[in-house]
JSON list of C-alpha atoms in Angstrom, two decimals:
[
{"chain": "A", "resi": 1, "resn": "MET", "atom": "CA", "xyz": [15.35, 0.49, 21.07]},
{"chain": "A", "resi": 2, "resn": "LYS", "atom": "CA", "xyz": [17.79, -1.53, 18.97]},
{"chain": "A", "resi": 3, "resn": "PRO", "atom": "CA", "xyz": [18.02, -0.71, 15.25]},
{"chain": "A", "resi": 4, "resn": "ARG", "atom": "CA", "xyz": [15.33, -2.35, 13.16]},
{"chain": "A", "resi": 5, "resn": "LYS", "atom": "CA", "xyz": [17.59, -3.70, 10.46]},
{"chain": "A", "resi": 6, "resn": "ALA", "atom": "CA", "xyz": [18.01, -7.09, 8.81]},
{"chain": "A", "resi": 7, "resn": "SER", "atom": "CA", "xyz": [19.79, -8.78, 5.94]},
{"chain": "A", "resi": 8, "resn": "ILE", "atom": "CA", "xyz": [18.94, -12.04, 4.22]},
{"chain": "A", "resi": 9, "resn": "ASN", "atom": "CA", "xyz": [20.80, -13.95, 1.52]},
{"chain": "A", "resi": 10, "resn": "ARG", "atom": "CA", "xyz": [18.71, -16.51, -0.33]},
{"chain": "A", "resi": 11, "resn": "VAL", "atom": "CA", "xyz": [20.68, -18.73, -2.71]},
{"chain": "A", "resi": 12, "resn": "THR", "atom": "CA", "xyz": [19.10, -21.61, -4.59]},
{"chain": "A", "resi": 13, "resn": "LYS", "atom": "CA", "xyz": [19.74, -23.40, -7.87]},
{"chain": "A", "resi": 14, "resn": "GLU", "atom": "CA", "xyz": [17.23, -20.97, -9.38]},
{"chain": "A", "resi": 15, "resn": "THR", "atom": "CA", "xyz": [18.26, -17.57, -7.96]},
{"chain": "A", "resi": 16, "resn": "SER", "atom": "CA", "xyz": [20.65, -15.59, -5.79]},
{"chain": "A", "resi": 17, "resn": "VAL", "atom": "CA", "xyz": [18.95, -12.80, -3.82]},
{"chain": "A", "resi": 18, "resn": "GLN", "atom": "CA", "xyz": [20.50, -10.48, -1.23]},
{"chain": "A", "resi": 19, "resn": "VAL", "atom": "CA", "xyz": [18.24, -8.06, 0.66]},
{"chain": "A", "resi": 20, "resn": "SER", "atom": "CA", "xyz": [18.99, -5.61, 3.44]},
{"chain": "A", "resi": 21, "resn": "VAL", "atom": "CA", "xyz": [16.40, -3.37, 5.12]},
{"chain": "A", "resi": 22, "resn": "ASN", "atom": "CA", "xyz": [16.38, -0.58, 7.66]},
{"chain": "A", "resi": 23, "resn": "ILE", "atom": "CA", "xyz": [12.81, 0.10, 8.73]},
{"chain": "A", "resi": 24, "resn": "ASP", "atom": "CA", "xyz": [13.85, 3.38, 10.38]},
{"chain": "A", "resi": 25, "resn": "GLY", "atom": "CA", "xyz": [15.56, 4.69, 7.25]},
{"chain": "A", "resi": 26, "resn": "THR", "atom": "CA", "xyz": [14.75, 7.56, 4.91]},
{"chain": "A", "resi": 27, "resn": "GLY", "atom": "CA", "xyz": [13.51, 5.68, 1.84]},
{"chain": "A", "resi": 28, "resn": "LYS", "atom": "CA", "xyz": [16.93, 5.23, 0.27]},
{"chain": "A", "resi": 29, "resn": "THR", "atom": "CA", "xyz": [16.92, 2.36, -2.22]},
{"chain": "A", "resi": 30, "resn": "SER", "atom": "CA", "xyz": [19.36, 0.41, -4.37]},
{"chain": "A", "resi": 31, "resn": "ILE", "atom": "CA", "xyz": [17.48, -2.17, -6.41]},
{"chain": "A", "resi": 32, "resn": "LYS", "atom": "CA", "xyz": [18.96, -4.49, -9.05]},
{"chain": "A", "resi": 33, "resn": "THR", "atom": "CA", "xyz": [16.90, -7.39, -10.36]},
{"chain": "A", "resi": 34, "resn": "GLY", "atom": "CA", "xyz": [17.43, -6.95, -14.10]},
{"chain": "A", "resi": 35, "resn": "ILE", "atom": "CA", "xyz": [13.65, -6.48, -14.56]},
{"chain": "A", "resi": 36, "resn": "ASN", "atom": "CA", "xyz": [12.92, -2.76, -14.95]},
{"chain": "A", "resi": 37, "resn": "PHE", "atom": "CA", "xyz": [9.28, -2.67, -13.84]},
{"chain": "A", "resi": 38, "resn": "LEU", "atom": "CA", "xyz": [10.01, -4.93, -10.86]},
{"chain": "A", "resi": 39, "resn": "ASP", "atom": "CA", "xyz": [12.82, -2.57, -9.85]},
{"chain": "A", "resi": 40, "resn": "HIS", "atom": "CA", "xyz": [10.40, 0.36, -10.16]},
{"chain": "A", "resi": 41, "resn": "LEU", "atom": "CA", "xyz": [7.83, -1.31, -7.89]},
{"chain": "A", "resi": 42, "resn": "ILE", "atom": "CA", "xyz": [10.42, -2.19, -5.24]},
{"chain": "A", "resi": 43, "resn": "VAL", "atom": "CA", "xyz": [11.87, 1.35, -5.34]},
{"chain": "A", "resi": 44, "resn": "SER", "atom": "CA", "xyz": [8.35, 2.69, -4.78]},
{"chain": "A", "resi": 45, "resn": "PHE", "atom": "CA", "xyz": [7.85, 0.31, -1.85]},
{"chain": "A", "resi": 46, "resn": "GLY", "atom": "CA", "xyz": [11.07, 1.50, -0.18]},
{"chain": "A", "resi": 47, "resn": "LYS", "atom": "CA", "xyz": [10.55, 5.18, -0.95]},
{"chain": "A", "resi": 48, "resn": "HIS", "atom": "CA", "xyz": [6.97, 5.43, 0.29]},
{"chain": "A", "resi": 49, "resn": "SER", "atom": "CA", "xyz": [7.47, 3.22, 3.34]},
{"chain": "A", "resi": 50, "resn": "MET", "atom": "CA", "xyz": [10.51, 5.37, 4.22]},
{"chain": "A", "resi": 51, "resn": "MET", "atom": "CA", "xyz": [12.43, 2.13, 4.63]},
{"chain": "A", "resi": 52, "resn": "ASP", "atom": "CA", "xyz": [16.00, 1.87, 3.36]},
{"chain": "A", "resi": 53, "resn": "LEU", "atom": "CA", "xyz": [16.01, -1.10, 1.03]},
{"chain": "A", "resi": 54, "resn": "LYS", "atom": "CA", "xyz": [18.83, -2.74, -0.87]},
{"chain": "A", "resi": 55, "resn": "VAL", "atom": "CA", "xyz": [18.10, -5.63, -3.25]},
{"chain": "A", "resi": 56, "resn": "ASN", "atom": "CA", "xyz": [20.55, -7.47, -5.47]},
{"chain": "A", "resi": 57, "resn": "ALA", "atom": "CA", "xyz": [18.88, -10.37, -7.26]},
{"chain": "A", "resi": 58, "resn": "LYS", "atom": "CA", "xyz": [19.99, -12.50, -10.17]},
{"chain": "A", "resi": 59, "resn": "SER", "atom": "CA", "xyz": [18.65, -15.52, -11.93]},
{"chain": "A", "resi": 60, "resn": "ASN", "atom": "CA", "xyz": [20.67, -18.74, -11.93]},
{"chain": "A", "resi": 61, "resn": "ASP", "atom": "CA", "xyz": [18.31, -20.60, -14.27]},
{"chain": "A", "resi": 62, "resn": "GLY", "atom": "CA", "xyz": [17.11, -17.84, -16.63]},
{"chain": "A", "resi": 63, "resn": "ILE", "atom": "CA", "xyz": [13.47, -18.19, -15.52]},
{"chain": "A", "resi": 64, "resn": "GLU", "atom": "CA", "xyz": [11.87, -14.82, -14.76]},
{"chain": "A", "resi": 65, "resn": "HIS", "atom": "CA", "xyz": [9.09, -16.29, -12.59]},
{"chain": "A", "resi": 66, "resn": "HIS", "atom": "CA", "xyz": [11.64, -17.72, -10.14]},
{"chain": "A", "resi": 67, "resn": "LEU", "atom": "CA", "xyz": [13.49, -14.40, -9.90]},
{"chain": "A", "resi": 68, "resn": "ILE", "atom": "CA", "xyz": [10.29, -12.42, -9.25]},
{"chain": "A", "resi": 69, "resn": "GLU", "atom": "CA", "xyz": [9.06, -14.94, -6.67]},
{"chain": "A", "resi": 70, "resn": "ASP", "atom": "CA", "xyz": [12.35, -15.27, -4.77]},
{"chain": "A", "resi": 71, "resn": "THR", "atom": "CA", "xyz": [12.89, -11.51, -4.70]},
{"chain": "A", "resi": 72, "resn": "ALA", "atom": "CA", "xyz": [9.47, -11.00, -3.10]},
{"chain": "A", "resi": 73, "resn": "ILE", "atom": "CA", "xyz": [10.01, -13.83, -0.62]},
{"chain": "A", "resi": 74, "resn": "THR", "atom": "CA", "xyz": [13.37, -12.44, 0.48]},
{"chain": "A", "resi": 75, "resn": "ILE", "atom": "CA", "xyz": [12.12, -8.87, 0.87]},
{"chain": "A", "resi": 76, "resn": "GLY", "atom": "CA", "xyz": [9.19, -10.10, 2.96]},
{"chain": "A", "resi": 77, "resn": "GLN", "atom": "CA", "xyz": [11.42, -12.25, 5.17]},
{"chain": "A", "resi": 78, "resn": "ALA", "atom": "CA", "xyz": [13.93, -9.42, 5.70]},
{"chain": "A", "resi": 79, "resn": "VAL", "atom": "CA", "xyz": [11.18, -6.98, 6.74]},
{"chain": "A", "resi": 80, "resn": "ASP", "atom": "CA", "xyz": [9.66, -9.58, 9.08]},
{"chain": "A", "resi": 81, "resn": "LYS", "atom": "CA", "xyz": [13.07, -10.20, 10.66]},
{"chain": "A", "resi": 82, "resn": "ALA", "atom": "CA", "xyz": [13.75, -6.46, 11.07]},
{"chain": "A", "resi": 83, "resn": "LEU", "atom": "CA", "xyz": [10.42, -5.99, 12.87]},
{"chain": "A", "resi": 84, "resn": "SER", "atom": "CA", "xyz": [11.61, -8.53, 15.48]},
{"chain": "A", "resi": 85, "resn": "ASN", "atom": "CA", "xyz": [9.04, -8.92, 18.30]},
{"chain": "A", "resi": 86, "resn": "ARG", "atom": "CA", "xyz": [7.23, -5.75, 17.08]},
{"chain": "A", "resi": 87, "resn": "SER", "atom": "CA", "xyz": [7.38, -4.09, 20.47]},
{"chain": "A", "resi": 88, "resn": "GLY", "atom": "CA", "xyz": [6.29, -0.44, 20.57]},
{"chain": "A", "resi": 89, "resn": "ILE", "atom": "CA", "xyz": [4.81, -0.28, 17.06]},
{"chain": "A", "resi": 90, "resn": "THR", "atom": "CA", "xyz": [1.49, 1.28, 16.06]},
{"chain": "A", "resi": 91, "resn": "ARG", "atom": "CA", "xyz": [0.50, -2.14, 14.62]},
{"chain": "A", "resi": 92, "resn": "PHE", "atom": "CA", "xyz": [-2.63, -1.23, 12.60]},
{"chain": "A", "resi": 93, "resn": "SER", "atom": "CA", "xyz": [-2.90, 1.12, 9.65]},
{"chain": "A", "resi": 94, "resn": "TYR", "atom": "CA", "xyz": [-4.78, 1.89, 6.48]},
{"chain": "A", "resi": 95, "resn": "ALA", "atom": "CA", "xyz": [-3.88, 3.88, 3.36]},
{"chain": "A", "resi": 96, "resn": "ALA", "atom": "CA", "xyz": [-5.68, 4.82, 0.17]},
{"chain": "A", "resi": 97, "resn": "VAL", "atom": "CA", "xyz": [-3.39, 5.97, -2.65]},
{"chain": "A", "resi": 98, "resn": "PRO", "atom": "CA", "xyz": [-4.52, 7.35, -6.00]},
{"chain": "A", "resi": 99, "resn": "MET", "atom": "CA", "xyz": [-2.47, 7.03, -9.18]},
{"chain": "A", "resi": 100, "resn": "ASP", "atom": "CA", "xyz": [-4.22, 9.22, -11.72]},
{"chain": "A", "resi": 101, "resn": "GLU", "atom": "CA", "xyz": [-7.51, 7.40, -12.49]},
{"chain": "A", "resi": 102, "resn": "SER", "atom": "CA", "xyz": [-6.70, 4.42, -10.25]},
{"chain": "A", "resi": 103, "resn": "LEU", "atom": "CA", "xyz": [-7.24, 4.03, -6.52]},
{"chain": "A", "resi": 104, "resn": "ALA", "atom": "CA", "xyz": [-5.82, 1.31, -4.25]},
{"chain": "A", "resi": 105, "resn": "GLU", "atom": "CA", "xyz": [-6.43, 0.67, -0.56]},
{"chain": "A", "resi": 106, "resn": "ALA", "atom": "CA", "xyz": [-4.28, -1.26, 1.89]},
{"chain": "A", "resi": 107, "resn": "SER", "atom": "CA", "xyz": [-5.24, -2.29, 5.41]},
{"chain": "A", "resi": 108, "resn": "ILE", "atom": "CA", "xyz": [-2.53, -3.85, 7.55]},
{"chain": "A", "resi": 109, "resn": "ASP", "atom": "CA", "xyz": [-2.16, -5.48, 10.95]},
{"chain": "A", "resi": 110, "resn": "LEU", "atom": "CA", "xyz": [1.46, -6.27, 11.80]},
{"chain": "A", "resi": 111, "resn": "VAL", "atom": "CA", "xyz": [0.44, -9.17, 14.03]},
{"chain": "A", "resi": 112, "resn": "LYS", "atom": "CA", "xyz": [2.56, -12.28, 13.43]},
{"chain": "A", "resi": 113, "resn": "ARG", "atom": "CA", "xyz": [-0.22, -14.20, 11.69]},
{"chain": "A", "resi": 114, "resn": "PRO", "atom": "CA", "xyz": [0.13, -14.39, 7.93]},
{"chain": "A", "resi": 115, "resn": "PHE", "atom": "CA", "xyz": [-3.07, -13.71, 6.03]},
{"chain": "A", "resi": 116, "resn": "TRP", "atom": "CA", "xyz": [-3.47, -11.79, 2.80]},
{"chain": "A", "resi": 117, "resn": "LYS", "atom": "CA", "xyz": [-6.31, -10.83, 0.50]},
{"chain": "A", "resi": 118, "resn": "LEU", "atom": "CA", "xyz": [-5.27, -9.36, -2.85]},
{"chain": "A", "resi": 119, "resn": "THR", "atom": "CA", "xyz": [-7.33, -7.83, -5.63]},
{"chain": "A", "resi": 120, "resn": "LEU", "atom": "CA", "xyz": [-5.23, -6.08, -8.30]},
{"chain": "A", "resi": 121, "resn": "SER", "atom": "CA", "xyz": [-7.98, -5.93, -10.96]},
{"chain": "A", "resi": 122, "resn": "VAL", "atom": "CA", "xyz": [-5.40, -6.17, -13.77]},
{"chain": "A", "resi": 123, "resn": "LYS", "atom": "CA", "xyz": [-6.88, -6.87, -17.21]},
{"chain": "A", "resi": 124, "resn": "ARG", "atom": "CA", "xyz": [-3.95, -7.12, -19.64]},
{"chain": "A", "resi": 125, "resn": "SER", "atom": "CA", "xyz": [-1.90, -10.31, -19.87]},
{"chain": "A", "resi": 126, "resn": "LYS", "atom": "CA", "xyz": [1.37, -8.31, -19.55]},
{"chain": "A", "resi": 127, "resn": "ILE", "atom": "CA", "xyz": [2.30, -5.04, -17.88]},
{"chain": "A", "resi": 128, "resn": "GLU", "atom": "CA", "xyz": [5.66, -3.50, -18.80]},
{"chain": "A", "resi": 129, "resn": "GLY", "atom": "CA", "xyz": [6.92, -6.91, -19.95]},
{"chain": "A", "resi": 130, "resn": "ILE", "atom": "CA", "xyz": [5.89, -8.86, -16.82]},
{"chain": "A", "resi": 131, "resn": "SER", "atom": "CA", "xyz": [3.04, -11.34, -17.09]},
{"chain": "A", "resi": 132, "resn": "LYS", "atom": "CA", "xyz": [-0.12, -10.63, -15.10]},
{"chain": "A", "resi": 133, "resn": "GLU", "atom": "CA", "xyz": [0.27, -13.88, -13.16]},
{"chain": "A", "resi": 134, "resn": "ASP", "atom": "CA", "xyz": [3.89, -13.07, -12.24]},
{"chain": "A", "resi": 135, "resn": "LEU", "atom": "CA", "xyz": [2.91, -9.59, -11.01]},
{"chain": "A", "resi": 136, "resn": "GLU", "atom": "CA", "xyz": [0.14, -11.11, -8.91]},
{"chain": "A", "resi": 137, "resn": "HIS", "atom": "CA", "xyz": [2.58, -13.73, -7.64]},
{"chain": "A", "resi": 138, "resn": "PHE", "atom": "CA", "xyz": [5.08, -11.01, -6.67]},
{"chain": "A", "resi": 139, "resn": "PHE", "atom": "CA", "xyz": [2.47, -9.37, -4.44]},
{"chain": "A", "resi": 140, "resn": "GLN", "atom": "CA", "xyz": [1.27, -12.72, -3.06]},
{"chain": "A", "resi": 141, "resn": "SER", "atom": "CA", "xyz": [4.81, -13.84, -2.18]},
{"chain": "A", "resi": 142, "resn": "LEU", "atom": "CA", "xyz": [5.65, -10.48, -0.59]},
{"chain": "A", "resi": 143, "resn": "LEU", "atom": "CA", "xyz": [2.47, -10.37, 1.50]},
{"chain": "A", "resi": 144, "resn": "GLN", "atom": "CA", "xyz": [2.78, -14.00, 2.61]},
{"chain": "A", "resi": 145, "resn": "ASN", "atom": "CA", "xyz": [6.35, -13.52, 3.83]},
{"chain": "A", "resi": 146, "resn": "LEU", "atom": "CA", "xyz": [5.75, -10.24, 5.67]},
{"chain": "A", "resi": 147, "resn": "ASN", "atom": "CA", "xyz": [4.15, -12.44, 8.35]},
{"chain": "A", "resi": 148, "resn": "CYS", "atom": "CA", "xyz": [1.20, -10.12, 8.98]},
{"chain": "A", "resi": 149, "resn": "CYS", "atom": "CA", "xyz": [-2.40, -9.55, 7.93]},
{"chain": "A", "resi": 150, "resn": "VAL", "atom": "CA", "xyz": [-2.89, -7.45, 4.78]},
{"chain": "A", "resi": 151, "resn": "HIS", "atom": "CA", "xyz": [-5.90, -6.64, 2.63]},
{"chain": "A", "resi": 152, "resn": "LEU", "atom": "CA", "xyz": [-4.76, -4.94, -0.58]},
{"chain": "A", "resi": 153, "resn": "THR", "atom": "CA", "xyz": [-7.38, -3.90, -3.12]},
{"chain": "A", "resi": 154, "resn": "VAL", "atom": "CA", "xyz": [-7.36, -1.87, -6.31]},
{"chain": "A", "resi": 155, "resn": "LYS", "atom": "CA", "xyz": [-10.78, -0.24, -6.07]},
{"chain": "A", "resi": 156, "resn": "TYR", "atom": "CA", "xyz": [-10.93, 0.96, -9.67]},
{"chain": "A", "resi": 157, "resn": "GLY", "atom": "CA", "xyz": [-8.87, 2.25, -12.58]},
{"chain": "A", "resi": 158, "resn": "ASP", "atom": "CA", "xyz": [-8.37, 2.05, -16.33]},
{"chain": "A", "resi": 159, "resn": "ASN", "atom": "CA", "xyz": [-4.59, 1.77, -16.71]},
{"chain": "A", "resi": 160, "resn": "ASP", "atom": "CA", "xyz": [-3.07, -1.48, -15.44]},
{"chain": "A", "resi": 161, "resn": "HIS", "atom": "CA", "xyz": [0.33, 0.14, -14.80]},
{"chain": "A", "resi": 162, "resn": "HIS", "atom": "CA", "xyz": [-1.37, 2.73, -12.60]},
{"chain": "A", "resi": 163, "resn": "LYS", "atom": "CA", "xyz": [-3.37, 0.06, -10.76]},
{"chain": "A", "resi": 164, "resn": "VAL", "atom": "CA", "xyz": [-0.26, -1.92, -9.84]},
{"chain": "A", "resi": 165, "resn": "GLU", "atom": "CA", "xyz": [1.68, 1.19, -8.87]},
{"chain": "A", "resi": 166, "resn": "SER", "atom": "CA", "xyz": [-1.12, 2.51, -6.66]},
{"chain": "A", "resi": 167, "resn": "ALA", "atom": "CA", "xyz": [-1.28, -0.92, -5.00]},
{"chain": "A", "resi": 168, "resn": "ILE", "atom": "CA", "xyz": [2.43, -1.00, -4.05]},
{"chain": "A", "resi": 169, "resn": "LYS", "atom": "CA", "xyz": [2.30, 2.62, -2.87]},
{"chain": "A", "resi": 170, "resn": "SER", "atom": "CA", "xyz": [-0.76, 2.07, -0.68]},
{"chain": "A", "resi": 171, "resn": "LEU", "atom": "CA", "xyz": [0.93, -0.98, 0.83]},
{"chain": "A", "resi": 172, "resn": "ALA", "atom": "CA", "xyz": [4.07, 1.08, 1.49]},
{"chain": "A", "resi": 173, "resn": "VAL", "atom": "CA", "xyz": [2.22, 3.94, 3.19]},
{"chain": "A", "resi": 174, "resn": "ALA", "atom": "CA", "xyz": [0.11, 1.58, 5.32]},
{"chain": "A", "resi": 175, "resn": "PHE", "atom": "CA", "xyz": [3.26, -0.33, 6.33]},
{"chain": "A", "resi": 176, "resn": "ARG", "atom": "CA", "xyz": [5.10, 2.90, 7.17]},
{"chain": "A", "resi": 177, "resn": "ASN", "atom": "CA", "xyz": [2.32, 3.98, 9.53]},
{"chain": "A", "resi": 178, "resn": "ALA", "atom": "CA", "xyz": [1.76, 0.55, 11.11]},
{"chain": "A", "resi": 179, "resn": "SER", "atom": "CA", "xyz": [5.49, -0.02, 11.73]},
{"chain": "A", "resi": 180, "resn": "SER", "atom": "CA", "xyz": [6.05, 3.46, 13.16]},
{"chain": "A", "resi": 181, "resn": "LEU", "atom": "CA", "xyz": [6.87, 3.65, 16.84]},
{"chain": "A", "resi": 182, "resn": "ASP", "atom": "CA", "xyz": [4.00, 4.74, 19.07]},
{"chain": "A", "resi": 183, "resn": "LYS", "atom": "CA", "xyz": [5.26, 6.82, 22.01]},
{"chain": "A", "resi": 184, "resn": "LYS", "atom": "CA", "xyz": [2.25, 5.78, 24.09]},
{"chain": "A", "resi": 185, "resn": "GLN", "atom": "CA", "xyz": [2.71, 2.08, 23.35]},
{"chain": "A", "resi": 186, "resn": "LYS", "atom": "CA", "xyz": [4.67, 0.23, 26.02]},
{"chain": "A", "resi": 187, "resn": "GLY", "atom": "CA", "xyz": [5.84, -3.19, 24.89]},
{"chain": "A", "resi": 188, "resn": "ILE", "atom": "CA", "xyz": [3.93, -5.55, 22.61]},
{"chain": "A", "resi": 189, "resn": "PRO", "atom": "CA", "xyz": [0.75, -3.98, 21.15]},
{"chain": "A", "resi": 190, "resn": "SER", "atom": "CA", "xyz": [-1.51, -6.92, 21.96]},
{"chain": "A", "resi": 191, "resn": "THR", "atom": "CA", "xyz": [-3.78, -7.92, 24.83]},
{"chain": "A", "resi": 192, "resn": "LYS", "atom": "CA", "xyz": [-2.07, -11.33, 24.63]},
{"chain": "A", "resi": 193, "resn": "GLY", "atom": "CA", "xyz": [1.31, -9.81, 25.52]},
{"chain": "A", "resi": 194, "resn": "SER", "atom": "CA", "xyz": [2.75, -11.52, 22.47]},
{"chain": "A", "resi": 195, "resn": "MET", "atom": "CA", "xyz": [2.39, -11.22, 18.72]}
]
C-alpha cells in the first residue's frame, strides 16, 4: 500500500495555511497558528489519532475567525486527500472519551459522503480566548472537509474546556480506528465497490 500522506497549501487574501499529514504516523505534531487553545486542540487531534500532523497557519487580514476556519478546512482536506480511495480501511468506528467530569462520543463512517452532526454543549461565550461560535465553526469546518459522516456529541459536563477537549479526543480516537487498515478487508469497504 502506498503511503497515506498529503500536503495542502491554502493561500487567500485572508490567510496562509500549510498542512501536511501522515495517517500512518506516530502522533508527532508541529502546530503553529498563533492561537494557543487552537494549537492545543490540533495537537490533541494528531496525538490521539496517531497521525503525524504539521500545521503552519497565519492570518493575512488579522481576523481570527478566518484563521480558525481556514485552518480547519485545510486539515480536513489534507486528511481526505491522504485517505485516497480508502481501500483496505476499517471504515466505521466509535469512541467515547472522558475528560474529568465531561464525556464526548464520536461515531464515524469514512464513506465519501459529507454529513456531520455536532453538539458541543458549550455554555460560556468564550473558552480560552476563542469565542464559542468560532470553536463550533472550527469543528464544523473540520468535519465538513473530512468528506465523511461524523456524529460528535458532548454527552454531559460542567467545564467547557473539558467538553471541547473530550470532543476533539473522541473524534481523534474514532478516526484512528476507522482509518486503520483491516487485514481481512480486500479493496474498498463497500458493497458498491466504491466510496
